[in-house]
Amino acid sequence: MSHILIAEQVLNGLQFGVMLFLMAAGLTLIFGVMGLINLAHGSLYMIGAFFAAVVAGWTGSFLLALIAAMAAAAAAGALVELVVIRRLYDKDHLDQVLATFALILIFSEGTRWVFGSFPLFLDIPDALSGPVTLPGGIQYPLYRLVLIGTGLGVALGLGLLITRTRIGIQIRAGENDREMIAALGVDISRLYTLVFALGAALAGLAGALVGAIQSVQVGMGEPVLILAFVVIVIGGIGSIRGALVGAILVGLTDTLGGVFLPELFKLFMEPSAATSVGSSLASMAIYILMAVVLIWRPTGLFGARA
Amino acid sequence: MRREAALNAAILVALIAVPAWAHLSDEPFTITLATRAVILALAAVGLNIALGIGGMVSFGHAVYFGIGGYAMGILASHAQSYTPMELFGLSIEGTKSMLVIWLVAVVLSALAALVIGLLSLRTSGVYFIMITLAFGQMFFFFSISWAAYGGEDGLSIYVRNGFPGLNTLVPIQYFGLCLAILLVVLWFNARLARSPFGLALNAARQSPARAETVGLNPMRLRLVAFVISGAITGLAGALFADLNRFVSPTMFSWQLSGEITVLIIIGGVGRLMGPVAGAVVFVALEHLLGGLTEFWHIYLGAALLLVVLFARGGLVGLIAGRPGGGGGGHG
């Protein structure tokens, strides 16, 4: 086990983590501001990936594909908010879960209807393909480094948006007391639509970026959605900082667990048994992490005290 | 209440009449569909105790359904291959007896519900939904990577397990067995809702602070309800696996947890027969729309959305009006 392998796996975990952050940031904002559990967030991720694949196919431009993915996901998000989601704000969580579960069914089958069951492919642009050599002699794919950079950039931008701008002040005020800011003259329903579209655009961006290293297909959003929920629950629902910490924690746990747990068990078990025990434990690792965090702090690492 | 009673009777009559008709006109597939509805209803009746009476939104009830399924699959596969199971130095024979399998399924899923409940009930609201979901995913991924029992491919059983005095491979006989279990559990559920325990649980859902003030322990009430709920869903899992003679990790999937919840919502939360009505409608829709179009989930989604947005109380609530007694509404 060389230091190069370890460094590579840490980078992989980081890359996975920041992509989860893009999903989790939207979810946690939507929950924090509107108090809404949105299971359909994974569908917005899928919509982003499909639009990116189609636009990249037409124009050959990856940048246009990303813009299309964000625009399409934001538009779909705004539409869903206007038609369905705003009827759910004052309902209980069970209704929100079920209504957005219904939206998943509609979006997934609708996409299958239009595009069929076969995956689409989105290629990494030539300028970003191929490996680069990092200090220490580590060969690492440039595209994945770009993903890490983009994710951290978005995190920074989002942090600035929330803490430094007028809209950020309104969002934070909305988390604390929605009646009050409505009484102060902020158009609360416009703010809600905006926050929802912002979260959707981030999900769409994540879908397009990840779509280039995996295949673009129906159902791609749900595994990521569940991981994003794990992330925001670990971080504390409503906290952007919690989402970033949780995302990186989950990304690293999942990636490093998959590689190192089987190795760890090989130290005191026979290899074949170690591999099977290690890999089954690794696949459960993030859920165990989440359960431990929740049992230790029932509202997550950065969550408000209940 | 009288309209609800009439509706409940109508649902039961339909549940008996349709398979009886199918048996006479020799349409075994319809009987299989009805059996599927009865078993899904049983799973949902289990969840409804936690969700409807206890107010615990568990989004991980597939755990117990899957445990029941795997209890059947593992025991029967050992009996099928005549190899005992080695467990911590003990050698356990497999079995093809339904009674033993049910007992194991109920005990194991109750144990799992006890552990998961103890840990999860420390949280509430969204965190509770999410932690139950996380436990579901834990079991799902564990079953996928458990190569000894089929891993991702699942386990097939060649012959349905036996029940004394019945030939369970005859569709109508297996249907009758499942229906009998459902009726017993429904009777138990009705008794439970009206028992001091059920009333206390109801109170703990509606106002935990008041329940505590009068000396009840909401946490313990919820935990007991959660365990009963998990055990019933586990039994349904064993029956479901026997119906298909197949278990796979999909029995642990979060979509399945979602579907069991959907059955209750379509039928009516906290209503005695809500889960049964929901399961019958679900299976009928699945069959009828599934035959018309490959994309029937779109219509299911639309129907679910309409029920959540406009028809609180589900089908039973729509037909029978507001609830009069215990077990109605939810918080």
XYZ file of C-alpha atoms in Angstrom:
637
model
C 0.000 0.000 0.000
C 1.854 3.034 -1.273
C 1.369 6.673 -0.440
C 0.427 7.283 -4.084
C -2.558 4.958 -3.804
C -3.636 6.626 -0.581
C -3.342 10.093 -2.115
C -5.335 8.989 -5.165
C -8.096 7.553 -3.018
C -8.251 10.682 -0.891
C -8.636 12.751 -4.064
C -11.352 10.378 -5.329
C -13.159 10.691 -2.027
C -12.852 14.460 -2.143
C -14.199 14.559 -5.689
C -17.156 12.382 -4.721
C -17.693 14.539 -1.653
C -17.819 17.876 -3.450
C -20.259 16.512 -6.017
C -22.462 15.339 -3.155
C -22.147 18.827 -1.741
C -23.686 20.329 -4.891
C -26.743 18.128 -4.339
C -26.809 18.522 -0.587
C -26.489 22.313 -0.667
C -29.772 22.669 -2.568
C -31.551 20.156 -0.356
C -30.413 21.765 2.848
C -31.286 25.295 1.646
C -34.743 24.146 0.616
C -35.259 22.428 3.938
C -33.788 25.275 5.934
C -35.790 28.023 4.263
C -39.049 26.308 3.395
C -39.046 23.389 5.821
C -39.590 21.022 2.897
C -38.213 17.514 2.331
C -37.720 17.241 -1.407
C -37.236 13.672 -2.613
C -37.535 14.905 -6.204
C -34.149 16.619 -5.972
C -32.589 13.540 -7.585
C -34.892 14.008 -10.569
C -33.505 17.524 -11.078
C -30.006 15.993 -11.069
C -31.167 13.559 -13.743
C -32.762 16.345 -15.801
C -29.481 18.274 -15.701
C -27.541 15.249 -16.930
C -29.988 14.504 -19.771
C -30.062 18.100 -21.014
C -26.264 18.253 -20.868
C -25.965 15.041 -22.894
C -28.456 16.229 -25.504
C -27.010 19.749 -25.852
C -23.450 18.397 -25.974
C -24.588 16.066 -28.724
C -26.060 18.949 -30.758
C -23.414 21.591 -30.275
C -20.298 19.700 -29.253
C -19.666 22.301 -26.556
C -19.287 21.103 -22.985
C -19.664 24.602 -21.576
C -22.983 25.112 -23.388
C -24.040 21.692 -22.105
C -23.359 22.760 -18.505
C -25.268 26.015 -18.975
C -28.181 24.113 -20.526
C -28.148 21.622 -17.644
C -28.361 24.365 -15.032
C -30.996 26.321 -16.949
C -33.147 23.247 -17.566
C -32.933 22.039 -13.976
C -33.662 25.536 -12.650
C -36.653 25.873 -14.983
C -37.971 22.435 -14.015
C -37.429 23.285 -10.360
C -39.261 26.605 -10.624
C -42.128 24.963 -12.496
C -42.482 22.184 -9.935
C -42.340 24.712 -7.109
C -45.101 26.806 -8.662
C -47.395 23.898 -9.504
C -46.912 21.398 -6.673
C -44.361 22.243 -4.019
C -45.922 25.463 -2.754
C -49.025 23.542 -1.774
C -46.853 21.417 0.521
C -45.158 24.022 2.714
C -47.795 23.952 5.421
C -48.324 20.177 5.277
C -46.532 17.655 7.446
C -43.363 15.822 6.454
C -45.183 12.631 5.534
C -47.206 14.450 2.877
C -44.080 16.142 1.555
C -42.232 12.846 1.325
C -45.115 11.192 -0.504
C -45.881 14.043 -2.881
C -42.243 14.360 -3.886
C -42.017 10.534 -4.130
C -44.903 10.852 -6.606
C -42.898 13.478 -8.520
C -39.972 11.028 -8.773
C -42.273 8.439 -10.347
C -43.576 11.013 -12.828
C -40.152 12.419 -13.744
C -38.429 9.031 -14.034
C -41.105 7.409 -16.159
C -41.519 10.600 -18.198
C -37.805 10.621 -18.988
C -37.906 6.923 -19.853
C -40.821 7.666 -22.163
C -38.899 10.365 -24.018
C -35.371 8.932 -24.070
C -35.912 5.180 -23.652
C -34.130 2.939 -21.186
C -30.709 3.009 -22.805
C -28.085 5.249 -21.237
C -26.857 8.344 -23.054
C -23.196 9.292 -23.083
C -21.610 12.593 -22.294
C -17.916 12.899 -23.124
C -15.296 14.723 -21.135
C -14.120 17.683 -23.285
C -10.722 17.141 -24.935
C -9.124 20.036 -23.080
C -9.901 18.423 -19.744
C -9.200 14.775 -20.561
C -6.061 12.884 -19.732
C -4.035 12.794 -16.545
C -1.854 15.441 -14.972
C 1.143 14.838 -12.744
C 0.793 16.224 -9.254
C 3.649 17.000 -6.869
C 4.918 13.697 -5.463
C 4.595 11.964 -8.836
C 0.879 11.196 -8.599
C -0.861 10.773 -11.927
C -4.472 11.973 -11.595
C -7.209 12.677 -14.169
C -7.438 16.407 -14.869
C -11.223 16.281 -15.155
C -11.627 15.006 -11.614
C -9.370 17.787 -10.345
C -11.578 20.267 -12.204
C -14.610 18.739 -10.484
C -13.003 19.226 -7.076
C -12.115 22.816 -7.963
C -15.598 23.548 -9.309
C -17.269 22.078 -6.246
C -15.114 24.034 -3.827
C -15.639 27.171 -5.947
C -19.415 26.726 -5.787
C -19.179 26.171 -2.028
C -17.249 29.417 -1.649
C -19.656 31.314 -3.909
C -22.654 29.951 -2.038
C -21.079 30.905 1.275
C -20.535 34.459 0.022
C -24.069 34.592 -1.393
C -25.556 33.583 1.952
C -23.396 35.776 4.173
C -22.652 38.848 2.035
C -25.589 39.617 -0.257
C -29.040 41.021 0.197
C -30.679 37.849 -1.096
C -28.555 35.869 1.352
C -29.823 37.992 4.218
C -33.382 37.307 3.088
C -32.692 33.587 2.883
C -31.253 33.520 6.402
C -34.116 35.628 7.688
C -36.537 33.230 5.980
C -34.985 30.328 7.869
C -35.540 32.075 11.161
C -38.962 33.626 10.846
C -40.941 33.569 7.669
C -43.920 35.582 8.931
C -41.647 38.364 10.068
C -39.820 38.838 6.806
C -43.101 38.636 4.909
C -44.415 41.395 7.187
C -41.301 43.430 6.428
C -42.249 43.480 2.771
C -40.165 40.677 1.269
C -42.094 38.810 -1.409
C -41.837 35.456 0.325
C -43.287 33.299 -2.430
C -40.886 34.791 -4.974
C -38.017 34.116 -2.557
C -39.152 30.497 -2.193
C -39.289 29.991 -5.957
C -35.846 31.546 -6.266
C -34.293 29.344 -3.563
C -35.890 26.274 -5.105
C -34.590 27.178 -8.581
C -31.124 27.844 -7.149
C -31.039 24.444 -5.450
C -32.330 22.827 -8.642
C -29.633 24.526 -10.748
C -26.925 23.172 -8.433
C -28.414 19.674 -8.706
C -28.519 20.029 -12.497
C -24.874 21.128 -12.536
C -23.884 18.133 -10.408
C -25.820 15.804 -12.727
C -24.080 17.168 -15.822
C -20.603 17.104 -14.276
C -20.973 13.573 -12.930
C -22.775 12.477 -16.112
C -19.474 12.871 -17.973
C -17.732 10.240 -15.853
C -20.711 7.912 -15.430
C -23.524 7.100 -17.816
C -26.595 9.293 -18.124
C -29.658 7.176 -17.433
C -33.064 7.066 -15.788
C -32.771 6.374 -12.081
C -29.289 7.902 -11.789
C -30.617 10.501 -9.350
C -31.967 8.326 -6.568
C -28.740 6.789 -5.200
C -27.201 10.274 -5.141
C -30.344 11.686 -3.552
C -30.162 9.253 -0.659
C -26.473 9.990 -0.152
C -27.248 13.714 -0.212
C -29.844 13.141 2.508
C -27.274 11.257 4.552
C -24.966 14.240 4.061
C -27.409 16.887 5.241
C -28.565 14.778 8.159
C -24.955 14.293 9.282
C -24.204 17.978 8.778
C -27.379 19.220 10.410
C -30.358 20.121 8.236
C -30.356 23.748 7.075
C -26.632 24.335 7.493
C -24.552 24.959 4.350
C -21.354 24.528 6.320
C -22.721 21.273 7.738
C -23.519 20.143 4.184
C -19.923 20.770 3.079
C -18.390 18.985 6.071
C -20.908 16.139 5.841
C -20.381 15.758 2.074
C -16.613 15.481 2.368
C -16.952 13.128 5.336
C -19.337 10.875 3.396
C -17.231 11.030 0.225
C -14.066 10.064 2.054
C -15.724 7.372 4.188
C -17.304 5.712 1.189
C -14.225 5.797 -1.033
C -11.590 5.008 1.569
C -13.795 2.386 3.237
C -14.205 0.534 -0.067
C -10.430 0.350 -0.542
C -9.043 0.009 2.942
C -11.587 -2.008 4.935
C -10.900 -5.244 3.010
C -7.162 -4.603 3.472
C -7.689 -3.976 7.159
C -9.541 -7.264 7.626
C -6.808 -9.118 5.758
C -4.536 -8.385 8.693
C -6.349 -10.910 10.847
C -8.573 -12.971 8.508
C -8.027 -15.167 5.490
C -8.049 -13.085 2.270
C -11.323 -14.270 0.682
C -13.335 -13.855 3.872
C -11.652 -10.516 4.546
C -12.631 -9.244 1.109
C -16.265 -10.192 1.521
C -16.619 -8.945 5.097
C -14.634 -5.803 4.343
C -16.568 -4.905 1.221
C -19.963 -5.544 2.774
C -19.002 -3.409 5.752
C -17.680 -0.738 3.385
C -20.972 -0.564 1.508
C -22.740 0.067 4.820
C -20.071 2.395 6.210
C -21.725 5.737 5.487
C -25.054 4.605 6.933
C -23.277 3.414 10.039
C -21.528 6.805 10.167
C -24.888 8.546 9.914
C -26.500 6.411 12.589
C -23.554 7.029 14.925
C -23.661 10.793 14.342
C -27.421 10.928 14.933
C -27.239 8.848 18.082
C -24.432 11.068 19.360
C -26.028 14.358 18.203
C -29.686 13.861 17.240
C -29.764 17.038 15.108
C -26.508 16.519 13.230
C -23.085 18.113 13.555
C -24.070 21.719 12.811
C -27.828 21.472 13.361
C -29.794 23.795 15.598
C -30.400 22.366 19.069
C -33.902 20.974 19.311
C -68.591 5.319 11.491
C -71.446 3.273 10.095
C -70.418 4.067 6.537
C -66.877 3.050 7.315
C -68.103 -0.251 8.746
C -70.131 -0.900 5.590
C -67.145 -0.017 3.434
C -64.890 -2.317 5.456
C -67.367 -5.162 4.995
C -67.542 -4.461 1.252
C -63.741 -4.585 0.952
C -63.649 -7.925 2.784
C -66.426 -9.416 0.677
C -64.631 -8.341 -2.505
C -61.395 -9.814 -1.185
C -63.095 -13.178 -0.761
C -65.435 -13.082 -3.752
C -62.899 -12.235 -6.456
C -60.535 -15.161 -5.798
C -63.509 -17.491 -5.286
C -64.811 -16.466 -8.703
C -61.335 -16.816 -10.192
C -61.013 -20.280 -8.699
C -64.345 -21.404 -10.175
C -63.570 -19.978 -13.605
C -60.031 -21.394 -13.448
C -57.972 -18.202 -13.562
C -55.105 -18.907 -11.183
C -53.279 -15.697 -12.102
C -56.073 -13.570 -10.621
C -55.760 -15.561 -7.401
C -52.032 -14.877 -7.351
C -52.744 -11.158 -7.786
C -55.228 -11.276 -4.920
C -52.673 -13.098 -2.760
C -50.144 -10.398 -3.582
C -52.656 -7.733 -2.524
C -53.390 -9.561 0.728
C -49.695 -9.865 1.606
C -48.910 -6.241 0.739
C -51.929 -5.273 2.820
C -50.497 -7.222 5.746
C -47.165 -5.374 5.427
C -49.016 -2.073 5.325
C -51.208 -2.998 8.310
C -47.951 -3.503 10.185
C -46.591 -0.119 9.146
C -49.950 1.518 9.902
C -49.532 0.654 13.599
C -46.332 2.719 13.726
C -47.491 5.376 11.277
C -51.209 5.727 11.844
C -51.588 5.098 15.557
C -48.066 5.913 16.733
C -47.341 8.808 14.345
C -43.863 7.466 13.550
C -43.050 8.086 9.898
C -40.773 5.125 9.261
C -39.285 5.264 5.790
C -37.426 2.009 6.319
C -40.044 -0.652 6.859
C -38.576 -2.628 3.982
C -35.988 -3.750 6.566
C -38.533 -5.965 8.291
C -40.151 -7.067 5.031
C -36.715 -8.086 3.791
C -35.747 -9.822 7.047
C -38.924 -11.885 6.818
C -38.140 -12.682 3.201
C -34.564 -13.696 3.895
C -35.605 -15.748 6.939
C -37.707 -17.801 4.569
C -35.074 -17.841 1.809
C -32.166 -18.838 4.033
C -33.986 -21.535 6.013
C -35.580 -23.034 2.917
C -32.366 -22.953 0.890
C -30.566 -24.911 3.609
C -33.398 -27.434 3.718
C -33.346 -27.618 -0.069
C -29.639 -28.406 -0.247
C -29.630 -30.613 2.884
C -26.745 -28.616 4.351
C -27.038 -27.271 7.883
C -26.225 -23.638 8.568
C -23.053 -23.029 10.570
C -23.572 -20.178 12.999
C -21.107 -19.393 15.805
C -20.188 -23.069 16.131
C -23.836 -24.177 16.129
C -25.164 -26.253 13.313
C -28.757 -25.334 12.440
C -30.880 -27.402 10.086
C -32.898 -25.600 7.422
C -36.632 -26.121 7.318
C -39.485 -26.204 4.844
C -42.145 -25.704 7.488
C -43.982 -22.412 7.213
C -44.785 -22.335 10.911
C -41.124 -22.436 11.892
C -40.212 -19.925 9.193
C -42.925 -17.511 10.337
C -41.760 -17.768 13.921
C -38.164 -17.030 12.912
C -39.289 -14.165 10.653
C -41.405 -12.573 13.377
C -38.761 -12.934 16.090
C -35.903 -11.636 13.930
C -37.835 -8.667 12.567
C -39.090 -7.810 16.066
C -35.482 -7.884 17.298
C -34.349 -5.685 14.421
C -37.221 -3.284 15.122
C -36.248 -3.204 18.784
C -32.655 -2.226 18.023
C -33.523 0.206 15.230
C -36.357 1.671 17.308
C -34.145 2.171 20.362
C -31.626 4.073 18.272
C -34.007 5.940 15.946
C -36.587 7.064 18.487
C -33.972 9.308 20.040
C -34.565 11.541 17.032
C -37.815 12.976 15.722
C -39.315 14.629 12.655
C -37.181 14.621 9.530
C -34.267 13.072 11.367
C -36.428 10.066 12.259
C -37.516 9.647 8.626
C -33.908 9.840 7.502
C -32.398 7.529 10.113
C -34.975 4.818 9.364
C -34.178 5.280 5.686
C -30.479 4.906 6.503
C -31.060 1.652 8.357
C -33.005 0.424 5.327
C -30.072 1.243 3.064
C -27.699 -0.499 5.466
C -29.618 -3.755 5.160
C -30.032 -3.271 1.404
C -26.299 -2.946 0.790
C -25.522 -5.706 3.222
C -27.833 -8.121 1.371
C -26.266 -7.140 -1.962
C -22.773 -7.928 -0.756
C -23.737 -11.101 1.127
C -22.536 -13.538 -1.508
C -23.306 -16.676 0.537
C -27.037 -16.064 0.022
C -27.081 -14.978 -3.584
C -25.879 -11.394 -3.212
C -27.389 -9.197 -5.870
C -29.091 -12.128 -7.621
C -31.144 -13.236 -4.631
C -32.209 -16.745 -3.697
C -34.655 -19.027 -5.486
C -36.644 -21.728 -3.742
C -37.974 -24.543 -5.934
C -41.012 -25.672 -3.964
C -43.215 -23.533 -1.753
C -42.836 -24.324 1.935
C -45.383 -26.568 3.610
C -48.218 -25.948 6.024
C -49.822 -28.875 7.885
C -52.992 -30.040 6.146
C -52.661 -27.767 3.108
C -51.146 -28.049 -0.337
C -49.649 -24.560 -0.489
C -48.811 -24.862 -4.173
C -52.521 -24.707 -5.022
C -53.122 -20.956 -5.488
C -56.487 -20.830 -3.730
C -55.167 -22.686 -0.674
C -52.187 -20.385 -0.278
C -54.498 -17.405 -0.770
C -56.794 -18.692 1.964
C -53.867 -19.096 4.329
C -52.630 -15.547 3.716
C -56.141 -14.121 4.022
C -56.650 -15.931 7.318
C -53.446 -14.399 8.669
C -54.494 -10.956 7.450
C -57.877 -11.303 9.177
C -56.286 -12.409 12.442
C -53.869 -9.494 12.321
C -56.669 -7.044 11.459
C -58.672 -8.325 14.425
C -55.587 -7.929 16.612
C -55.061 -4.415 15.193
C -58.662 -3.412 15.964
C -58.319 -4.743 19.510
C -54.975 -3.021 19.898
C -56.312 0.373 18.782
C -59.082 0.205 21.406
C -56.973 -1.293 24.182
C -55.499 0.889 26.946
C -52.160 0.554 25.185
C -53.600 1.767 21.868
C -55.371 4.699 23.513
C -52.200 5.672 25.350
C -50.209 5.444 22.129
C -52.775 7.611 20.383
C -52.502 10.145 23.173
C -48.719 10.080 22.962
C -48.963 10.876 19.266
C -51.441 13.708 19.633
C -49.796 15.361 22.595
C -46.595 13.824 23.975
C -46.298 16.470 26.695
C -49.778 15.790 28.086
C -49.304 12.039 27.863
C -46.138 12.366 29.876
C -47.848 14.597 32.449
C -50.460 11.957 33.195
C -47.728 9.420 33.803
C -47.380 7.679 30.457
C -43.988 7.022 28.931
C -44.300 8.040 25.234
C -40.885 6.662 24.363
C -41.701 3.186 25.665
C -45.177 3.207 24.064
C -43.661 4.140 20.718
C -40.945 1.508 21.013
C -43.447 -1.270 21.747
C -45.632 -0.138 18.836
C -42.593 0.008 16.571
C -41.608 -3.559 17.481
C -45.142 -4.896 16.892
C -45.250 -3.014 13.621
C -41.921 -4.437 12.471
C -42.892 -7.982 13.452
C -46.106 -7.861 11.392
C -44.297 -6.469 8.365
C -41.677 -9.196 8.814
C -44.353 -11.885 8.713
C -45.681 -10.323 5.508
C -42.154 -10.494 4.092
C -41.954 -14.244 4.728
C -45.328 -14.779 3.036
C -44.318 -12.573 0.098
C -41.092 -14.504 -0.421
C -43.050 -17.754 -0.343
C -45.539 -16.422 -2.867
C -42.745 -15.642 -5.337
C -40.503 -18.500 -4.153
C -37.752 -15.904 -4.480
C -36.008 -13.329 -2.314
C -33.665 -10.600 -3.455
C -32.217 -7.350 -2.124
C -35.123 -5.409 -3.719
C -37.162 -6.527 -0.706
C -34.884 -4.227 1.310
C -34.970 -1.319 -1.168
C -36.140 2.127 -0.139
C -38.613 2.135 -3.043
C -40.340 -0.751 -1.304
C -40.515 1.213 1.930
C -42.011 4.021 -0.137
C -44.564 1.698 -1.745
C -45.761 0.299 1.586
C -46.258 3.868 2.780
C -48.063 4.734 -0.447
C -50.523 1.869 0.117
C -51.485 3.379 3.447
C -51.823 6.889 2.082
C -53.978 5.774 -0.853
C -56.164 3.773 1.492
C -56.268 6.100 4.486
C -53.835 6.700 7.355
C -54.805 5.288 10.751
C -57.940 3.577 9.344
C -58.306 -0.092 10.143
C -58.989 -1.111 6.557
C -57.041 1.723 4.938
C -53.997 -0.420 4.140
C -56.204 -3.198 2.749
C -58.119 -0.834 0.469
C -54.830 0.741 -0.597
C -53.199 -2.602 -1.382
C -56.186 -3.823 -3.405
C -56.297 -0.614 -5.446
C -52.522 -0.621 -5.883
C -52.351 -4.195 -7.161
C -55.376 -3.656 -9.409
C -53.856 -0.472 -10.880
C -50.493 -2.141 -11.287
C -52.105 -4.966 -13.229
C -54.608 -2.976 -15.295
C -52.428 0.055 -16.124
C -49.330 -2.119 -16.378
C -51.123 -4.040 -19.130
C -52.070 -0.842 -20.973
C -48.790 1.007 -20.830
C -45.223 0.316 -19.868
C -45.134 3.694 -18.126
C -47.862 3.113 -15.574
C -45.783 4.675 -12.814
C -46.608 8.085 -14.288
C -50.285 7.488 -13.550
C -49.494 6.057 -10.131
C -47.447 9.174 -9.408
C -50.238 11.460 -10.582
C -52.832 9.573 -8.526
C -50.647 9.707 -5.440
C -50.048 13.423 -5.912
C -53.790 14.052 -6.164
C -54.502 12.005 -3.034
C -51.838 13.833 -1.024
C -52.881 17.285 -2.245
C -56.642 16.960 -2.298
C -57.923 13.793 -0.619
C -56.551 13.650 2.883
C -57.750 10.477 4.537
C -57.304 8.425 1.360
C -60.008 6.324 -0.246
C -61.571 5.238 3.024
C -61.692 8.860 4.158
C -63.153 9.934 0.809
C -65.979 7.406 0.976
C -66.604 7.130 4.700
C -66.045 10.752 5.754
C -64.180 11.972 8.797
C -63.162 9.462 11.428
C -65.322 9.234 14.496
C -63.265 7.182 16.887
C -59.729 6.273 17.849
C -57.061 5.822 15.277
C -58.194 8.596 12.939
C -56.145 11.477 11.665
C -52.450 11.760 12.257
C -49.879 14.231 13.446
